[in-house]
Short mmCIF file of C-alpha atoms in Angstrom, two decimals:
data_model
loop_
_atom_site.label_atom_id
_atom_site.label_comp_id
_atom_site.label_asym_id
_atom_site.label_seq_id
_atom_site.Cartn_x
_atom_site.Cartn_y
_atom_site.Cartn_z
CA UNK A 129 67.80 -48.22 13.83
CA UNK A 130 71.15 -49.61 13.04
CA UNK A 131 73.02 -47.31 9.71
CA UNK A 132 73.48 -49.50 6.80
CA UNK A 133 74.88 -49.07 3.90
CA UNK A 134 74.08 -50.88 0.77
CA UNK A 135 74.80 -51.60 -2.61
CA UNK A 136 72.03 -53.50 -4.56
CA UNK A 137 71.30 -55.07 -7.91
CA UNK A 138 69.91 -57.74 -10.20
CA UNK A 139 69.50 -59.04 -12.85
CA UNK A 140 72.21 -59.48 -14.73
CA UNK A 141 70.74 -63.09 -16.55
CA UNK A 142 74.15 -65.14 -17.18
CA UNK A 143 76.34 -61.68 -18.15
CA UNK A 144 79.60 -61.02 -16.71
CA UNK A 145 80.20 -57.73 -18.05
CA UNK A 146 78.29 -56.20 -16.62
CA UNK A 147 79.31 -57.68 -13.23
CA UNK A 148 82.55 -57.20 -14.06
CA UNK A 149 81.90 -53.50 -14.59
CA UNK A 150 79.99 -52.82 -11.25
CA UNK A 151 83.04 -55.09 -9.51
CA UNK A 152 85.72 -51.59 -10.94
CA UNK A 153 83.60 -49.36 -10.11
CA UNK A 154 82.99 -49.73 -6.35
CA UNK A 155 86.53 -50.54 -6.13
CA UNK A 156 87.47 -49.23 -3.27
CA UNK A 157 84.09 -48.92 -1.18
CA UNK A 158 82.84 -50.64 1.69
CA UNK A 159 79.49 -51.73 2.94
CA UNK A 160 77.64 -53.21 5.23
CA UNK A 161 75.37 -55.58 2.49
CA UNK A 162 75.19 -56.29 -1.17
CA UNK A 163 72.02 -57.97 -2.26
CA UNK A 164 71.44 -59.59 -5.59
CA UNK A 165 68.01 -59.44 -6.51
CA UNK A 166 67.85 -63.00 -8.61
CA UNK A 167 68.29 -63.93 -12.20
CA UNK A 168 71.80 -64.44 -11.92
CA UNK A 169 71.56 -66.58 -14.66
CA UNK A 170 69.55 -67.34 -18.00
CA UNK A 171 69.29 -70.71 -17.46
CA UNK A 172 65.06 -70.28 -18.90
CA UNK A 173 66.29 -68.62 -21.75
CA UNK A 174 69.04 -70.65 -22.69
CA UNK A 175 69.50 -74.07 -21.04
CA UNK A 176 70.47 -75.92 -18.06
CA UNK A 177 73.69 -76.21 -18.98
CA UNK A 178 74.26 -72.80 -20.57
CA UNK A 179 72.90 -71.66 -17.65
CA UNK A 180 75.25 -73.54 -14.80
CA UNK A 181 78.51 -72.32 -17.06
CA UNK A 182 76.96 -69.07 -16.52
CA UNK A 183 76.81 -69.17 -12.59
CA UNK A 184 80.53 -70.53 -12.84
CA UNK A 185 81.48 -67.54 -14.24
CA UNK A 186 79.44 -65.50 -12.37
CA UNK A 187 80.86 -66.47 -8.82
CA UNK A 188 84.72 -64.67 -9.16
CA UNK A 189 82.82 -61.47 -9.34
CA UNK A 190 80.82 -62.59 -6.28
CA UNK A 191 83.81 -63.42 -4.85
CA UNK A 192 84.88 -59.83 -5.38
CA UNK A 193 81.75 -58.36 -4.58
CA UNK A 194 82.00 -60.31 -0.99
CA UNK A 195 85.52 -58.73 0.11
CA UNK A 196 83.34 -55.53 0.15
CA UNK A 197 80.36 -56.49 2.27
CA UNK A 198 78.02 -59.42 3.35
CA UNK A 199 76.64 -60.44 0.26
CA UNK A 200 73.10 -62.03 0.17
CA UNK A 201 70.85 -63.11 -2.58
CA UNK A 202 68.54 -64.76 -4.45
CA UNK A 203 67.78 -66.70 -7.41
CA UNK A 204 64.81 -65.71 -9.60
CA UNK A 205 62.62 -67.02 -12.58
CA UNK A 206 65.09 -67.47 -15.24
CA UNK A 207 67.64 -69.40 -12.40
CA UNK A 208 65.49 -72.80 -13.91
CA UNK A 209 65.47 -74.35 -17.11
CA UNK A 210 62.72 -74.27 -19.35
CA UNK A 211 60.43 -77.47 -19.01
CA UNK A 212 57.02 -78.78 -20.60
CA UNK A 213 55.60 -80.57 -17.76
CA UNK A 214 57.54 -82.50 -14.91
CA UNK A 215 59.55 -80.25 -12.56
CA UNK A 216 62.07 -77.79 -14.25
CA UNK A 217 65.54 -78.33 -12.82
CA UNK A 218 67.34 -75.28 -11.09
CA UNK A 219 70.99 -73.98 -11.88
CA UNK A 220 71.31 -74.60 -7.74
CA UNK A 221 71.14 -78.11 -8.48
CA UNK A 222 73.90 -77.98 -10.40
CA UNK A 223 76.12 -76.12 -8.70
CA UNK A 224 76.04 -74.41 -5.79
CA UNK A 225 78.19 -71.04 -5.49
CA UNK A 226 80.22 -71.57 -2.45
CA UNK A 227 80.26 -67.60 -1.58
CA UNK A 228 77.26 -65.25 -0.55
CA UNK A 229 74.30 -66.37 1.50
CA UNK A 230 71.41 -67.62 -0.24
CA UNK A 231 67.94 -66.02 0.74
CA UNK A 232 65.26 -69.07 -0.08
CA UNK A 233 62.23 -68.52 -1.85
CA UNK A 234 59.63 -67.74 1.00
CA UNK A 235 62.53 -68.70 3.64
CA UNK A 236 64.31 -66.42 6.28
CA UNK A 237 68.09 -66.33 7.25
CA UNK A 238 70.11 -63.57 9.64
CA UNK A 239 73.37 -62.60 8.78
CA UNK A 240 75.19 -60.15 10.65
CA UNK A 241 72.41 -59.10 12.66
CA UNK A 242 70.36 -58.59 10.49
CA UNK A 243 67.15 -61.01 9.55
CA UNK A 244 66.17 -60.94 5.84
CA UNK A 245 63.00 -62.46 5.05
CA UNK A 246 61.46 -63.49 1.37
CA UNK A 247 58.01 -63.93 2.81
CA UNK A 248 55.93 -60.23 2.26
CA UNK A 249 53.74 -61.80 5.23
CA UNK A 250 56.77 -62.63 7.37
CA UNK A 251 58.40 -59.30 7.64
CA UNK A 252 58.52 -56.99 10.19
CA UNK A 253 59.76 -53.83 11.33
CA UNK A 254 63.32 -54.61 11.65
CA UNK A 255 63.41 -56.93 8.80
CA UNK A 256 64.72 -56.41 4.94
CA UNK A 257 61.91 -58.39 2.86
CA UNK A 258 63.98 -59.93 -0.35
CA UNK A 259 62.24 -61.14 -3.51
CA UNK A 260 62.80 -61.31 -6.84
CA UNK A 261 59.15 -60.98 -8.45
CA UNK A 262 57.55 -58.04 -7.18
CA UNK A 263 54.97 -57.99 -4.66
CA UNK A 264 52.64 -55.37 -5.83
CA UNK A 265 50.90 -55.08 -1.81
CA UNK A 266 54.18 -54.57 -0.21
CA UNK A 267 56.01 -52.63 -2.73
CA UNK A 268 53.96 -50.07 -2.10
CA UNK A 269 52.98 -51.15 2.17
CA UNK A 270 55.31 -53.37 3.73
CA UNK A 271 55.42 -53.59 7.06
CA UNK A 272 59.64 -54.45 6.93
CA UNK A 273 62.41 -51.74 7.16
CA UNK A 274 63.24 -51.74 3.62
CA UNK A 275 62.32 -53.87 0.20
CA UNK A 276 64.53 -54.67 -2.68
CA UNK A 277 63.08 -56.53 -5.49
CA UNK A 278 63.97 -57.44 -9.27
CA UNK A 279 61.95 -59.41 -12.21
CA UNK A 280 60.18 -56.42 -13.70
CA UNK A 281 63.51 -54.40 -15.29
CA UNK A 282 61.53 -50.61 -14.11
CA UNK A 283 63.88 -49.35 -11.49
CA UNK A 284 61.75 -47.65 -9.22
CA UNK A 285 61.34 -46.92 -5.31
CA UNK A 286 58.51 -46.09 -3.54
CA UNK A 287 59.44 -45.06 0.05
CA UNK A 288 61.56 -47.63 1.76
CA UNK A 289 60.76 -50.25 -1.06
CA UNK A 290 63.48 -50.34 -4.31
CA UNK A 291 63.05 -52.50 -7.78
CA UNK A 292 66.70 -52.31 -8.70
CA UNK A 293 65.69 -53.01 -12.23
CA UNK A 294 68.53 -54.87 -13.95
CA UNK A 295 71.90 -54.98 -14.90
CA UNK A 296 72.04 -55.94 -18.48
CA UNK A 297 68.28 -56.63 -20.54
CA UNK A 298 67.42 -58.84 -23.43
CA UNK A 299 68.25 -56.47 -25.66
CA UNK A 300 72.23 -56.70 -24.67
CA UNK A 301 71.85 -53.09 -23.09
CA UNK A 302 74.10 -52.51 -19.59
CA UNK A 303 72.10 -51.25 -16.62
CA UNK A 304 73.03 -49.52 -13.65
CA UNK A 305 73.11 -50.38 -9.94
CA UNK A 306 72.22 -48.60 -6.34
CA UNK A 307 73.66 -48.08 -3.39
CA UNK A 308 71.37 -46.88 -0.35
CA UNK A 309 71.90 -45.86 3.43
CA UNK A 310 69.26 -47.34 5.32
CA UNK A 311 68.44 -45.57 8.78
CA UNK A 312 64.00 -45.08 9.26
CA UNK A 313 64.30 -43.84 5.27
CA UNK A 314 66.12 -45.02 2.66
CA UNK A 315 67.96 -42.84 0.79
CA UNK A 316 69.19 -44.05 -3.15
CA UNK A 317 72.15 -43.56 -5.42
CA UNK A 318 71.90 -45.14 -9.07
CA UNK A 319 74.87 -45.68 -10.91
CA UNK A 320 74.83 -46.11 -14.95
CA UNK A 321 77.40 -48.96 -15.64
CA UNK A 322 77.63 -47.07 -19.37
CA UNK A 323 75.57 -43.76 -19.06
CA UNK A 324 74.42 -41.47 -17.18
CA UNK A 325 71.22 -42.35 -15.22
CA UNK A 326 68.22 -40.32 -13.51
CA UNK A 327 66.00 -40.79 -11.04
CA UNK A 328 62.87 -39.28 -11.83
CA UNK A 329 59.51 -38.55 -10.43
CA UNK A 330 56.51 -38.12 -13.34
CA UNK A 331 54.05 -35.53 -12.40
CA UNK A 332 51.55 -37.61 -14.67
CA UNK A 333 52.32 -40.59 -12.29
CA UNK A 334 52.80 -39.40 -9.22
CA UNK A 335 51.34 -42.87 -7.24
CA UNK A 336 53.95 -44.43 -9.39
CA UNK A 337 57.13 -43.60 -6.97
CA UNK A 338 60.19 -42.45 -8.13
CA UNK A 339 61.78 -43.93 -11.30
CA UNK A 340 65.06 -44.50 -12.48
CA UNK A 341 66.31 -44.47 -16.15
CA UNK A 342 68.89 -43.87 -18.73
CA UNK A 343 69.19 -39.68 -19.04
CA UNK A 344 67.65 -39.53 -22.62
CA UNK A 345 64.57 -41.69 -21.32
CA UNK A 346 61.31 -40.38 -19.52
CA UNK A 347 57.90 -42.22 -18.07
CA UNK A 348 57.86 -45.61 -18.24
CA UNK A 349 53.99 -45.04 -17.84
CA UNK A 350 54.17 -42.22 -20.29
CA UNK A 351 55.70 -44.22 -22.81
CA UNK A 352 54.06 -47.61 -22.48
CA UNK A 353 51.07 -47.20 -20.77
CA UNK A 354 50.13 -48.27 -17.18
CA UNK A 355 48.41 -51.25 -18.12
CA UNK A 356 50.98 -53.65 -16.77
CA UNK A 357 51.10 -52.52 -13.85
CA UNK A 358 47.39 -52.28 -13.90
CA UNK A 359 46.80 -55.89 -14.24
CA UNK A 360 48.06 -56.85 -11.06
CA UNK A 361 46.44 -54.39 -9.18
CA UNK A 362 43.26 -55.16 -9.94
CA UNK A 363 43.27 -58.82 -9.37
CA UNK A 364 44.87 -58.38 -5.89
CA UNK A 365 41.89 -55.59 -5.74
CA UNK A 366 38.94 -58.10 -6.76
CA UNK A 367 40.72 -61.03 -4.21
CA UNK A 368 40.03 -58.54 -1.61
CA UNK A 369 36.29 -57.35 -2.58
CA UNK A 370 35.67 -60.71 -2.66
CA UNK A 371 37.22 -61.81 0.03
CA UNK A 372 38.53 -64.49 -1.45
CA UNK A 373 36.08 -65.72 -2.96
CA UNK A 374 36.81 -65.45 -6.53
CA UNK A 375 34.97 -68.02 -8.27
CA UNK A 376 31.09 -66.98 -8.73
CA UNK A 377 32.05 -63.26 -7.56
CA UNK A 378 32.03 -60.11 -9.44
CA UNK A 379 32.80 -56.47 -7.64
CA UNK A 380 31.97 -53.17 -9.09
CA UNK A 381 34.63 -50.71 -10.56
CA UNK A 382 33.98 -48.24 -7.64
CA UNK A 383 34.47 -51.09 -4.94
CA UNK A 384 37.68 -52.24 -6.78
CA UNK A 385 39.11 -48.33 -7.03
CA UNK A 386 38.55 -47.85 -3.18
CA UNK A 387 40.48 -51.64 -2.72
CA UNK A 388 43.00 -50.19 -4.72
CA UNK A 389 43.19 -47.21 -2.28
CA UNK A 390 43.38 -49.52 0.94
CA UNK A 391 45.78 -51.78 -0.54
CA UNK A 392 48.34 -49.54 -2.71
CA UNK A 393 48.40 -46.11 -2.04
CA UNK A 394 45.73 -43.38 -1.05
CA UNK A 395 45.71 -41.31 -4.09
CA UNK A 396 43.38 -39.37 -6.11
CA UNK A 397 45.86 -40.16 -9.17
CA UNK A 398 45.95 -43.38 -9.14
CA UNK A 399 42.35 -44.08 -8.27
CA UNK A 400 41.27 -42.07 -11.50
CA UNK A 401 43.81 -43.54 -14.08
CA UNK A 402 42.86 -47.26 -12.24
CA UNK A 403 39.06 -46.83 -12.72
CA UNK A 404 39.45 -45.65 -16.79
CA UNK A 405 41.13 -48.88 -16.91
CA UNK A 406 38.62 -50.97 -15.28
CA UNK A 407 36.22 -48.79 -16.96
CA UNK A 408 37.96 -50.18 -20.34
CA UNK A 409 37.60 -53.62 -18.64
CA UNK A 410 33.89 -53.61 -17.92
CA UNK A 411 32.58 -51.92 -21.47
CA UNK A 412 34.39 -54.93 -23.61
CA UNK A 413 32.13 -57.53 -25.32
CA UNK A 414 34.85 -60.59 -24.01
CA UNK A 415 37.93 -60.31 -22.21
CA UNK A 416 41.24 -59.79 -23.84
CA UNK A 417 44.00 -62.92 -23.45
CA UNK A 418 45.99 -60.81 -20.87
CA UNK A 419 43.05 -59.38 -19.04
CA UNK A 420 42.87 -59.79 -15.33
CA UNK A 421 39.59 -59.47 -15.22
CA UNK A 422 36.16 -60.00 -17.50
CA UNK A 423 33.06 -58.28 -17.93
CA UNK A 424 29.57 -59.34 -16.52
CA UNK A 425 27.32 -59.67 -18.97
CA UNK A 426 24.35 -56.22 -19.58
CA UNK A 427 26.49 -54.59 -16.51
CA UNK A 428 29.24 -52.38 -17.26
CA UNK A 429 30.16 -51.54 -14.41
CA UNK A 430 30.95 -54.49 -12.73
CA UNK A 431 33.70 -57.02 -12.83
CA UNK A 432 34.55 -60.76 -13.07
CA UNK A 433 37.11 -63.38 -12.75
CA UNK A 434 37.93 -65.10 -16.16
#
């Protein structure tokens, strides 16, 4: 396996100050690859014209970064306009970056002998998997050599998978970037742009992986709860349990927990916490607006699709 040094970042949401600080912080460094995990602009939250302006403003910083390593990027969900009906226009349809190598959603490309793919099902042991939105299955059990993603704004690592968090968030705060070495393992260091960041594993949520936050913050699941994480897990576990035939199927809580152990991680801690979440769903009279599954009438141990 070839030793690679990687700079990974993403989710700057059209902000250039964070990119300027990234450029300054990495001056004099060299990388095999510089990976941007998407949401380069904020067209979805602003408008298409603003998004195009942001893309043009970002380009000089991408040019400087590309002098320090081969730049590979993917666009994210915010890189197209908000559209109510019809097909939303993507910023790249109005302006195309002249620097770096764009990985199309669901596509693949080979750069400097390294194959990148945006399709988790297509990722082999020599490939780097790159998506914007996180694939829960791939994050825990990808067959790729490494997996980089963004979107959630929660930076974390599980083995050779890394979510890059954000360079700049919706509250106006600058975040962090990552330097990594990739051999048979992925060794990661986090670098806060405005303040020190730390990497840690929460003893109450070890299954979640290594989290990265500013020094003053703690575990995101302890603070906000695991519901956001479990929603997607529940849907995937149900699909696995129902063999894809979800229209009239139901699944027991025990079956869903067993599926989660196979799809994600075989962890007693995860199983206990996931089971508690599913029991809460099954005990409700009706499903809530964000619940991924609904209770089955007269059976507090089974769930169905909405």
